[in-house]
Amino acid sequence: MRLLDLSLLAYGPFTGAWVDLSEGKEGLHIIYGPNEAGKSAALRAIESLFFGVPGQTSDNFIHDNTRLRIGATIQRTDGTKLKFIRRKGTKNTLLDSAERPLPEPELSACLGGVTREIYTTMFGLSHQNLIDGGKLLLAGGGALGESIFAASMGISNLRNVMQELQQEAETIFMPGGRKRQINSLISEFAELKKKIHALSLSSRDWDTHENSLKEAKRLSDKVRVDLSKLQLKEKRMTRLLEALPVTNERQELLCRLEDLESVPLLPVSHPTERSKLVNQMERSRADLVSAGHELEKIETHLKKLAIPENLLIQGSQVTEIYKRLGSNSKALLDLPGLEGAWKRLRADQTRILMELRPDLTIDEAFQLRLTDTQRLNILELGTRCRAVQDEQRNAIQALEELEANLEEAGARLTGLEAPKNLGRLRTAIRLAQKQ
C-alpha cells in the first residue's frame, strides 16, 4: 500500500489542508517545520485516518467532534486506488468522497493486518515514543537483541512480556518440583511405563496366545456357520409348522370344492338379490299368517252362507271367470304406470347412452356390461389410487417440514456473529514459540 495524498479537511489546527505525496521514485517524503506548526497533529491525523479518531481526542479545539474530517488517497499493491474520508463517530466512520458509508474491510485489507499498536510502535513514532524507547534501552542494560526484537514486533515492553512468560513457565514445570503440571505428567508417564512392562508378554507367550486366539476364532467361525445353518433350518421348520394347520384346512377346502364343481357360480349381485329375497320371504310369511286369519274369517262366513245347488254346479266356471276378472282388472290398473315407467327408463337410457357412446344403440349398449373380473379390477384400482394419494399427501407434508427446517437454519446462520480477528492471538503464539 502507498499513501498518495493526505487531506487535512478539519483536524487539529488544519482546515482544508492538502499534502501531495504521489511524487518521488522511492516514495520517501520529508516534512519539516517550526515548533507548533502541526507536525505531531498531522502524525495523529494519519493514525486516526487508518484506525479511527479516538473517543477522547485533543484535536477538536478548532473543529467540533461532528465536523472532524481526514481524507486520503491510497494505492493498493495491484495498482488500484481507493479515495476515502474518516470522520469521528462510533459506526460508519469510513466514507467515500461523497460521504457515503464504505465497508471497513476495504481499508483493513490494504493495511495487511497492521493494528493501531503495531503502527504507533513501528511507523507512527512520535517524540514521546522515542523517549519511551530510550528508557527501555536503558532498562535493558545493553540487551540490544531484546530491544531490536521488541521494535520489530511492535512490543513496547518486552521485559514485562518475558517476565510474564517466565512466571507462566514456572507454573507448568520446575526441575525439582512435583506439583507442577509437567512434573506430575512425567511421574505419571514413569508409572505407566512400569505398568506396561509388568503387563507385557514374551514373544513365546505371545505366539502361544495368538495361536490359541486364532484357533478359538476358527472354532468360533465354524460354530457361527453351523449356528446360522441350524437357525435357517429352525426358521424353515417353524414356518412349516405354522403353515401345517393352514395347509390341512386348504386341503379340506380343495376336497370340498371338488364336490362342488357341478354347482354353478353365483353372480356378483347374489348377496343383494339374496337379501331382497329373504326380506320378500319374511313379508310373504307375514302375509301368509294374515291370509290364514282372513281365510278363517271367510270360512266362518261361508258356513253361514246358503249357496244354491245350481250355482255350485257351475262353481269351477265362476271361479275361473273371477280369477280372470281380477287379473284383468289389476293389469288394467297397472298398465298406465308401467308404460310411464318404461318410457322414463327408456329416455334415461337414451340420454346416458348419448353422453357416453353416441355411436351405439340401446340394444348394442348391452354388450358393454362389465364382467365380474372388470368390476374387481376397478375396485382394486380405486384402493391403490387412495393409497397413492395418501403417500402424496405425506410427501407434501414432509417437504413442508423440511422447507421450514431449512428456513430456520438459514435464519440461525444469518444471526451468527462475524468471525473474530485472530491476528493478535497469532502474534502471541509466534512470540511464545520463538521464546
CSV table of C-alpha atoms in Angstrom, one decimal:
chain,number,residue,atom,x,y,z
A,1,MET,CA,0.0,0.0,0.0
A,2,ARG,CA,1.2,3.6,-0.8
A,3,LEU,CA,-0.2,6.9,0.5
A,4,LEU,CA,-0.7,9.2,-2.5
A,5,ASP,CA,-2.1,12.3,-0.7
A,6,LEU,CA,-3.4,13.5,2.6
A,7,SER,CA,-6.3,15.9,3.1
A,8,LEU,CA,-6.5,17.5,6.5
A,9,LEU,CA,-10.0,18.8,5.9
A,10,ALA,CA,-10.9,19.6,9.5
A,11,TYR,CA,-8.5,18.3,12.1
A,12,GLY,CA,-6.4,19.9,14.9
A,13,PRO,CA,-5.1,23.3,13.6
A,14,PHE,CA,-5.8,22.4,9.9
A,15,THR,CA,-8.7,23.4,7.8
A,16,GLY,CA,-8.8,22.3,4.1
A,17,ALA,CA,-5.0,21.5,4.0
A,18,TRP,CA,-3.8,19.1,1.3
A,19,VAL,CA,-0.4,17.3,1.1
A,20,ASP,CA,0.7,15.7,-2.2
A,21,LEU,CA,2.7,12.5,-1.6
A,22,SER,CA,2.5,10.9,-5.0
A,23,GLU,CA,5.7,12.2,-6.5
A,24,GLY,CA,9.2,10.6,-6.0
A,25,LYS,CA,10.5,7.3,-7.2
A,26,GLU,CA,11.2,5.8,-3.8
A,27,GLY,CA,8.1,7.3,-2.1
A,28,LEU,CA,10.2,8.9,0.7
A,29,HIS,CA,9.0,12.4,1.7
A,30,ILE,CA,10.4,14.6,4.5
A,31,ILE,CA,8.0,17.2,6.0
A,32,TYR,CA,9.6,19.8,8.3
A,33,GLY,CA,8.5,23.0,10.0
A,34,PRO,CA,8.9,25.0,13.2
A,35,ASN,CA,7.6,24.0,16.6
A,36,GLU,CA,3.7,24.1,16.9
A,37,ALA,CA,3.4,24.0,13.1
A,38,GLY,CA,1.2,20.9,13.3
A,39,LYS,CA,3.7,18.0,12.6
A,40,SER,CA,2.5,15.9,15.5
A,41,ALA,CA,-1.1,16.7,14.8
A,42,ALA,CA,-0.6,15.5,11.2
A,43,LEU,CA,1.0,12.3,12.5
A,44,ARG,CA,-2.0,11.8,14.8
A,45,ALA,CA,-4.3,12.5,11.8
A,46,ILE,CA,-2.7,9.7,9.8
A,47,GLU,CA,-3.2,7.3,12.7
A,48,SER,CA,-6.8,8.4,13.0
A,49,LEU,CA,-7.3,8.1,9.3
A,50,PHE,CA,-6.4,4.4,9.3
A,51,PHE,CA,-7.7,3.3,12.6
A,52,GLY,CA,-10.4,5.8,13.6
A,53,VAL,CA,-10.5,9.0,15.6
A,54,PRO,CA,-10.2,8.3,19.4
A,55,GLY,CA,-13.2,9.0,21.6
A,56,GLN,CA,-11.1,11.4,23.8
A,57,THR,CA,-9.2,13.4,21.3
A,58,SER,CA,-7.3,16.7,21.8
A,59,ASP,CA,-7.5,17.7,18.2
A,60,ASN,CA,-11.0,19.2,18.4
A,61,PHE,CA,-10.0,22.6,19.8
A,62,ILE,CA,-11.0,24.4,16.5
A,63,HIS,CA,-13.5,22.0,14.9
A,64,ASP,CA,-16.3,20.2,16.8
A,65,ASN,CA,-16.2,16.4,17.0
A,66,THR,CA,-19.0,16.1,14.5
A,67,ARG,CA,-17.0,18.2,11.9
A,68,LEU,CA,-13.7,16.4,12.2
A,69,ARG,CA,-12.6,15.0,8.8
A,70,ILE,CA,-9.4,13.5,7.4
A,71,GLY,CA,-9.2,12.3,3.8
A,72,ALA,CA,-6.6,10.4,1.7
A,73,THR,CA,-6.0,8.5,-1.5
A,74,ILE,CA,-4.1,5.2,-1.3
A,75,GLN,CA,-2.8,2.9,-4.0
A,76,ARG,CA,-3.1,-0.9,-3.5
A,77,THR,CA,-0.5,-3.5,-4.4
A,78,ASP,CA,-2.4,-4.3,-7.6
A,79,GLY,CA,-2.3,-0.7,-8.8
A,80,THR,CA,-6.0,0.2,-8.0
A,81,LYS,CA,-6.7,3.3,-5.9
A,82,LEU,CA,-9.0,4.0,-3.0
A,83,LYS,CA,-10.1,7.5,-2.0
A,84,PHE,CA,-11.9,7.8,1.3
A,85,ILE,CA,-12.7,10.1,4.3
A,86,ARG,CA,-12.6,9.4,8.0
A,87,ARG,CA,-14.9,11.1,10.4
A,88,LYS,CA,-15.3,10.9,14.2
A,89,GLY,CA,-18.0,8.6,15.5
A,90,THR,CA,-18.9,5.1,16.7
A,91,LYS,CA,-20.1,3.5,13.4
A,92,ASN,CA,-20.0,4.1,9.7
A,93,THR,CA,-16.9,6.4,10.2
A,94,LEU,CA,-15.3,5.4,6.9
A,95,LEU,CA,-16.8,7.4,4.0
A,96,ASP,CA,-16.3,7.8,0.2
A,97,SER,CA,-15.7,11.2,-1.5
A,98,ALA,CA,-19.5,11.8,-1.4
A,99,GLU,CA,-19.5,10.9,2.3
A,100,ARG,CA,-21.4,7.7,1.8
A,101,PRO,CA,-20.5,4.8,4.2
A,102,LEU,CA,-17.8,2.5,3.0
A,103,PRO,CA,-17.2,-1.1,4.3
A,104,GLU,CA,-14.4,-1.1,6.8
A,105,PRO,CA,-12.8,-4.3,5.3
A,106,GLU,CA,-11.9,-2.4,2.2
A,107,LEU,CA,-9.4,-0.4,4.1
A,108,SER,CA,-8.4,-3.2,6.5
A,109,ALA,CA,-7.4,-5.4,3.5
A,110,CYS,CA,-4.9,-2.7,2.4
A,111,LEU,CA,-3.3,-2.4,5.9
A,112,GLY,CA,-2.1,-6.1,5.7
A,113,GLY,CA,-3.1,-6.9,9.3
A,114,VAL,CA,-1.3,-3.9,10.9
A,115,THR,CA,-3.1,-2.9,14.1
A,116,ARG,CA,-3.0,0.5,15.8
A,117,GLU,CA,-0.5,-0.7,18.4
A,118,ILE,CA,1.9,-2.0,15.7
A,119,TYR,CA,1.5,1.2,13.7
A,120,THR,CA,2.3,3.5,16.6
A,121,THR,CA,5.3,1.4,17.6
A,122,MET,CA,6.9,0.8,14.2
A,123,PHE,CA,5.6,3.6,11.9
A,124,GLY,CA,4.0,6.4,13.8
A,125,LEU,CA,6.9,7.2,16.1
A,126,SER,CA,6.2,10.4,18.0
A,127,HIS,CA,8.6,12.3,20.2
A,128,GLN,CA,7.1,10.6,23.3
A,129,ASN,CA,7.5,7.2,21.6
A,130,LEU,CA,11.2,7.9,21.1
A,131,ILE,CA,11.6,8.9,24.7
A,132,ASP,CA,9.9,5.7,25.9
A,133,GLY,CA,12.1,3.6,23.6
A,134,GLY,CA,15.2,5.2,25.0
A,135,LYS,CA,14.1,4.4,28.6
A,136,LEU,CA,13.5,0.8,27.6
A,137,LEU,CA,17.0,0.5,26.1
A,138,LEU,CA,18.5,1.9,29.3
A,139,ALA,CA,16.3,-0.6,31.4
A,140,GLY,CA,17.5,-3.4,29.2
A,141,GLY,CA,21.1,-3.0,30.4
A,142,GLY,CA,22.6,-3.1,26.9
A,143,ALA,CA,20.5,-6.1,25.7
A,144,LEU,CA,20.4,-4.8,22.2
A,145,GLY,CA,18.9,-8.0,20.8
A,146,GLU,CA,15.8,-7.7,23.0
A,147,SER,CA,15.3,-4.1,22.0
A,148,ILE,CA,15.6,-4.9,18.3
A,149,PHE,CA,13.2,-7.8,18.7
A,150,ALA,CA,10.7,-5.6,20.6
A,151,ALA,CA,10.9,-2.9,17.9
A,152,SER,CA,10.5,-5.4,15.0
A,153,MET,CA,7.4,-7.0,16.6
A,154,GLY,CA,5.8,-3.7,17.8
A,155,ILE,CA,6.1,-4.7,21.5
A,156,SER,CA,6.5,-1.7,23.7
A,157,ASN,CA,7.6,-3.5,26.9
A,158,LEU,CA,9.4,-6.8,26.0
A,159,ARG,CA,10.8,-7.2,29.5
A,160,ASN,CA,7.4,-7.4,31.1
A,161,VAL,CA,6.2,-9.9,28.5
A,162,MET,CA,9.3,-12.0,29.2
A,163,GLN,CA,8.7,-11.9,32.9
A,164,GLU,CA,5.0,-13.0,32.4
A,165,LEU,CA,6.2,-15.9,30.2
A,166,GLN,CA,8.7,-16.9,32.7
A,167,GLN,CA,6.1,-16.9,35.5
A,168,GLU,CA,3.7,-18.9,33.3
A,169,ALA,CA,6.5,-21.5,32.6
A,170,GLU,CA,7.3,-21.9,36.3
A,171,THR,CA,3.6,-22.7,37.0
A,172,ILE,CA,3.9,-25.5,34.4
A,173,PHE,CA,7.4,-27.0,35.1
A,174,MET,CA,10.2,-26.8,37.7
A,175,PRO,CA,13.3,-29.1,37.6
A,176,GLY,CA,13.0,-30.1,41.3
A,177,GLY,CA,9.2,-29.8,41.8
A,178,ARG,CA,6.5,-32.4,41.9
A,179,LYS,CA,3.2,-30.4,41.9
A,180,ARG,CA,3.8,-28.7,38.6
A,181,GLN,CA,1.7,-29.9,35.6
A,182,ILE,CA,4.6,-31.3,33.5
A,183,ASN,CA,6.3,-32.8,36.6
A,184,SER,CA,3.1,-34.7,37.6
A,185,LEU,CA,2.7,-35.8,34.0
A,186,ILE,CA,6.4,-37.1,33.9
A,187,SER,CA,5.7,-39.1,37.1
A,188,GLU,CA,2.5,-40.5,35.7
A,189,PHE,CA,4.4,-41.4,32.5
A,190,ALA,CA,7.0,-43.3,34.5
A,191,GLU,CA,4.3,-45.2,36.4
A,192,LEU,CA,2.6,-46.1,33.1
A,193,LYS,CA,5.9,-47.4,31.7
A,194,LYS,CA,6.2,-49.7,34.7
A,195,LYS,CA,2.7,-50.9,34.3
A,196,ILE,CA,3.2,-51.6,30.6
A,197,HIS,CA,6.4,-53.5,31.4
A,198,ALA,CA,4.5,-55.6,34.0
A,199,LEU,CA,1.7,-56.3,31.6
A,200,SER,CA,4.0,-57.2,28.7
A,201,LEU,CA,4.4,-60.8,27.5
A,202,SER,CA,7.4,-62.6,26.0
A,203,SER,CA,7.3,-63.4,22.3
A,204,ARG,CA,6.8,-67.2,23.0
A,205,ASP,CA,3.9,-66.5,25.3
A,206,TRP,CA,2.5,-64.0,22.7
A,207,ASP,CA,2.8,-66.6,19.9
A,208,THR,CA,1.1,-69.2,22.2
A,209,HIS,CA,-1.8,-66.8,23.0
A,210,GLU,CA,-2.0,-65.7,19.4
A,211,ASN,CA,-2.2,-69.3,18.1
A,212,SER,CA,-4.8,-70.1,20.8
A,213,LEU,CA,-6.8,-67.0,19.7
A,214,LYS,CA,-6.6,-68.0,16.0
A,215,GLU,CA,-7.8,-71.5,16.9
A,216,ALA,CA,-10.6,-70.1,19.0
A,217,LYS,CA,-11.6,-67.7,16.2
A,218,ARG,CA,-11.6,-70.6,13.7
A,219,LEU,CA,-13.8,-72.7,16.1
A,220,SER,CA,-16.0,-69.6,16.7
A,221,ASP,CA,-16.4,-69.1,12.9
A,222,LYS,CA,-17.3,-72.7,12.4
A,223,VAL,CA,-19.8,-72.6,15.3
A,224,ARG,CA,-21.2,-69.4,13.9
A,225,VAL,CA,-21.6,-71.0,10.5
A,226,ASP,CA,-23.2,-74.1,12.0
A,227,LEU,CA,-25.5,-72.0,14.1
A,228,SER,CA,-26.5,-70.0,11.1
A,229,LYS,CA,-27.4,-73.1,9.2
A,230,LEU,CA,-29.4,-74.5,12.2
A,231,GLN,CA,-31.2,-71.2,12.7
A,232,LEU,CA,-32.2,-71.2,9.0
A,233,LYS,CA,-33.4,-74.8,9.4
A,234,GLU,CA,-35.2,-73.9,12.6
A,235,LYS,CA,-36.9,-71.0,10.8
A,236,ARG,CA,-37.9,-73.2,7.9
A,237,MET,CA,-39.3,-75.9,10.2
A,238,THR,CA,-41.2,-73.2,12.2
A,239,ARG,CA,-42.7,-71.8,9.1
A,240,LEU,CA,-43.8,-75.3,8.0
A,241,LEU,CA,-45.2,-76.0,11.5
A,242,GLU,CA,-47.1,-72.7,11.4
A,243,ALA,CA,-48.4,-73.5,7.9
A,244,LEU,CA,-49.5,-77.0,8.7
A,245,PRO,CA,-52.9,-76.1,10.0
A,246,VAL,CA,-53.5,-73.8,7.1
A,247,THR,CA,-52.3,-76.5,4.7
A,248,ASN,CA,-54.7,-79.0,6.2
A,249,GLU,CA,-57.5,-76.6,6.0
A,250,ARG,CA,-56.6,-75.8,2.4
A,251,GLN,CA,-56.7,-79.5,1.5
A,252,GLU,CA,-60.1,-79.9,3.1
A,253,LEU,CA,-61.4,-76.9,1.2
A,254,LEU,CA,-60.0,-78.2,-2.0
A,255,CYS,CA,-61.8,-81.5,-1.4
A,256,ARG,CA,-65.0,-79.7,-0.7
A,257,LEU,CA,-64.5,-77.6,-3.9
A,258,GLU,CA,-64.1,-80.8,-5.9
A,259,ASP,CA,-67.5,-81.9,-4.7
A,260,LEU,CA,-69.0,-78.5,-5.7
A,261,GLU,CA,-67.6,-78.4,-9.2
A,262,SER,CA,-71.0,-79.0,-10.7
A,263,VAL,CA,-72.5,-76.1,-8.7
A,264,PRO,CA,-72.9,-73.0,-10.9
A,265,LEU,CA,-71.1,-69.8,-9.8
A,266,LEU,CA,-73.3,-67.1,-8.4
A,267,PRO,CA,-73.2,-63.6,-9.9
A,268,VAL,CA,-71.7,-60.7,-8.0
A,269,SER,CA,-75.1,-59.3,-7.3
A,270,HIS,CA,-76.1,-62.5,-5.5
A,271,PRO,CA,-75.8,-61.0,-1.9
A,272,THR,CA,-78.0,-58.1,-2.8
A,273,GLU,CA,-80.6,-60.3,-4.5
A,274,ARG,CA,-80.5,-62.9,-1.7
A,275,SER,CA,-81.1,-60.1,0.9
A,276,LYS,CA,-84.1,-58.9,-1.2
A,277,LEU,CA,-85.5,-62.4,-1.5
A,278,VAL,CA,-85.1,-63.0,2.3
A,279,ASN,CA,-86.9,-59.8,3.0
A,280,GLN,CA,-89.6,-60.8,0.5
A,281,MET,CA,-89.9,-64.2,2.1
A,282,GLU,CA,-90.3,-62.6,5.5
A,283,ARG,CA,-93.0,-60.4,4.1
A,284,SER,CA,-94.6,-63.4,2.4
A,285,ARG,CA,-94.7,-65.3,5.7
A,286,ALA,CA,-96.3,-62.3,7.4
A,287,ASP,CA,-98.8,-62.1,4.5
A,288,LEU,CA,-99.4,-65.9,4.8
A,289,VAL,CA,-100.3,-65.5,8.5
A,290,SER,CA,-102.5,-62.6,7.7
A,291,ALA,CA,-104.1,-64.6,4.9
A,292,GLY,CA,-104.7,-67.5,7.2
A,293,HIS,CA,-106.6,-65.3,9.6
A,294,GLU,CA,-108.6,-63.9,6.8
A,295,LEU,CA,-109.3,-67.4,5.5
A,296,GLU,CA,-110.6,-68.4,8.8
A,297,LYS,CA,-112.9,-65.4,8.8
A,298,ILE,CA,-114.1,-66.3,5.3
A,299,GLU,CA,-114.7,-70.0,6.1
A,300,THR,CA,-116.7,-68.9,9.1
A,301,HIS,CA,-118.6,-66.6,6.9
A,302,LEU,CA,-119.1,-69.3,4.3
A,303,LYS,CA,-120.5,-71.7,6.8
A,304,LYS,CA,-123.2,-69.1,7.5
A,305,LEU,CA,-124.0,-68.7,3.8
A,306,ALA,CA,-126.7,-70.7,2.0
A,307,ILE,CA,-125.3,-71.5,-1.5
A,308,PRO,CA,-127.8,-72.6,-4.2
A,309,GLU,CA,-127.0,-76.0,-5.7
A,310,ASN,CA,-127.2,-74.7,-9.3
A,311,LEU,CA,-124.5,-72.2,-8.6
A,312,LEU,CA,-122.3,-74.9,-7.0
A,313,ILE,CA,-122.6,-77.0,-10.1
A,314,GLN,CA,-121.1,-74.0,-12.1
A,315,GLY,CA,-118.6,-73.3,-9.4
A,316,SER,CA,-115.5,-74.1,-11.4
A,317,GLN,CA,-116.5,-71.8,-14.2
A,318,VAL,CA,-117.4,-69.0,-11.8
A,319,THR,CA,-114.0,-69.4,-10.1
A,320,GLU,CA,-112.2,-69.2,-13.4
A,321,ILE,CA,-114.2,-66.1,-14.5
A,322,TYR,CA,-113.4,-64.5,-11.2
A,323,LYS,CA,-109.7,-65.2,-11.5
A,324,ARG,CA,-109.6,-63.8,-15.0
A,325,LEU,CA,-111.6,-60.8,-13.9
A,326,GLY,CA,-109.2,-60.0,-11.1
A,327,SER,CA,-106.1,-60.4,-13.2
A,328,ASN,CA,-107.6,-58.3,-15.9
A,329,SER,CA,-108.6,-55.5,-13.5
A,330,LYS,CA,-105.2,-55.4,-11.9
A,331,ALA,CA,-103.5,-55.4,-15.3
A,332,LEU,CA,-105.7,-52.5,-16.4
A,333,LEU,CA,-104.8,-50.6,-13.3
A,334,ASP,CA,-101.1,-51.2,-13.5
A,335,LEU,CA,-100.8,-50.6,-17.3
A,336,PRO,CA,-100.6,-46.8,-17.3
A,337,GLY,CA,-98.0,-46.7,-14.6
A,338,LEU,CA,-95.9,-49.4,-16.1
A,339,GLU,CA,-96.0,-47.7,-19.5
A,340,GLY,CA,-94.9,-44.4,-18.0
A,341,ALA,CA,-92.1,-46.0,-16.0
A,342,TRP,CA,-91.0,-47.8,-19.2
A,343,LYS,CA,-90.9,-44.6,-21.1
A,344,ARG,CA,-88.9,-42.8,-18.4
A,345,LEU,CA,-86.4,-45.6,-18.2
A,346,ARG,CA,-86.1,-45.7,-21.9
A,347,ALA,CA,-85.5,-41.9,-22.0
A,348,ASP,CA,-82.8,-42.2,-19.3
A,349,GLN,CA,-81.1,-45.0,-21.2
A,350,THR,CA,-81.1,-42.9,-24.4
A,351,ARG,CA,-79.8,-39.8,-22.6
A,352,ILE,CA,-77.0,-41.6,-20.8
A,353,LEU,CA,-76.0,-43.5,-24.0
A,354,MET,CA,-75.8,-40.3,-26.0
A,355,GLU,CA,-73.4,-38.8,-23.4
A,356,LEU,CA,-71.2,-41.9,-23.2
A,357,ARG,CA,-71.4,-43.6,-26.6
A,358,PRO,CA,-73.5,-41.7,-29.2
A,359,ASP,CA,-72.4,-44.2,-31.8
A,360,LEU,CA,-74.3,-47.1,-30.2
A,361,THR,CA,-77.9,-48.0,-30.0
A,362,ILE,CA,-79.6,-49.2,-26.8
A,363,ASP,CA,-79.6,-52.8,-27.9
A,364,GLU,CA,-75.8,-52.6,-28.8
A,365,ALA,CA,-75.1,-51.0,-25.4
A,366,PHE,CA,-76.0,-54.2,-23.6
A,367,GLN,CA,-72.7,-55.7,-24.9
A,368,LEU,CA,-70.7,-53.1,-22.8
A,369,ARG,CA,-71.8,-54.6,-19.4
A,370,LEU,CA,-68.8,-55.1,-17.1
A,371,THR,CA,-67.7,-58.6,-16.2
A,372,ASP,CA,-67.1,-59.7,-12.7
A,373,THR,CA,-63.3,-59.5,-13.2
A,374,GLN,CA,-63.5,-56.0,-14.6
A,375,ARG,CA,-65.5,-54.9,-11.5
A,376,LEU,CA,-62.9,-56.4,-9.2
A,377,ASN,CA,-60.1,-54.6,-11.1
A,378,ILE,CA,-61.9,-51.3,-10.8
A,379,LEU,CA,-62.3,-51.8,-7.0
A,380,GLU,CA,-58.6,-52.7,-6.7
A,381,LEU,CA,-57.5,-49.7,-8.8
A,382,GLY,CA,-59.6,-47.4,-6.6
A,383,THR,CA,-58.0,-48.8,-3.5
A,384,ARG,CA,-54.5,-48.3,-5.0
A,385,CYS,CA,-55.4,-44.7,-6.0
A,386,ARG,CA,-56.3,-43.8,-2.4
A,387,ALA,CA,-53.0,-45.3,-1.2
A,388,VAL,CA,-51.1,-43.3,-3.7
A,389,GLN,CA,-53.0,-40.1,-2.8
A,390,ASP,CA,-52.1,-40.7,0.9
A,391,GLU,CA,-48.4,-41.2,0.0
A,392,GLN,CA,-48.5,-37.9,-2.0
A,393,ARG,CA,-50.1,-36.0,1.0
A,394,ASN,CA,-47.4,-37.4,3.4
A,395,ALA,CA,-44.6,-36.4,0.9
A,396,ILE,CA,-46.0,-32.9,0.6
A,397,GLN,CA,-46.2,-32.6,4.4
A,398,ALA,CA,-42.6,-33.9,4.8
A,399,LEU,CA,-41.5,-31.4,2.2
A,400,GLU,CA,-43.1,-28.5,4.0
A,401,GLU,CA,-41.4,-29.6,7.3
A,402,LEU,CA,-38.0,-29.8,5.5
A,403,GLU,CA,-38.5,-26.3,4.0
A,404,ALA,CA,-39.4,-24.9,7.4
A,405,ASN,CA,-36.3,-26.5,8.9
A,406,LEU,CA,-34.2,-25.1,6.1
A,407,GLU,CA,-35.6,-21.6,6.6
A,408,GLU,CA,-35.0,-21.9,10.4
A,409,ALA,CA,-31.4,-23.0,9.8
A,410,GLY,CA,-30.9,-20.1,7.3
A,411,ALA,CA,-32.2,-17.6,9.9
A,412,ARG,CA,-29.9,-19.1,12.6
A,413,LEU,CA,-26.9,-18.9,10.2
A,414,THR,CA,-27.7,-15.2,9.4
A,415,GLY,CA,-27.9,-14.4,13.1
A,416,LEU,CA,-24.4,-15.8,13.9
A,417,GLU,CA,-21.8,-13.1,14.7
A,418,ALA,CA,-18.9,-12.5,12.3
A,419,PRO,CA,-15.6,-14.3,12.9
A,420,LYS,CA,-13.2,-12.5,15.3
A,421,ASN,CA,-9.8,-11.2,14.2
A,422,LEU,CA,-7.2,-13.7,15.3
A,423,GLY,CA,-4.2,-11.5,14.4
A,424,ARG,CA,-3.2,-10.7,18.0
A,425,LEU,CA,-3.6,-14.3,19.0
A,426,ARG,CA,-1.3,-15.5,16.2
A,427,THR,CA,1.3,-12.8,17.2
A,428,ALA,CA,1.2,-14.0,20.8
A,429,ILE,CA,1.7,-17.7,19.6
A,430,ARG,CA,4.6,-16.7,17.4
A,431,LEU,CA,6.2,-14.9,20.3
A,432,ALA,CA,5.8,-17.9,22.6
A,433,GLN,CA,7.2,-20.2,20.0
A,434,LYS,CA,10.3,-18.0,19.5
A,435,GLN,CA,10.7,-17.7,23.2
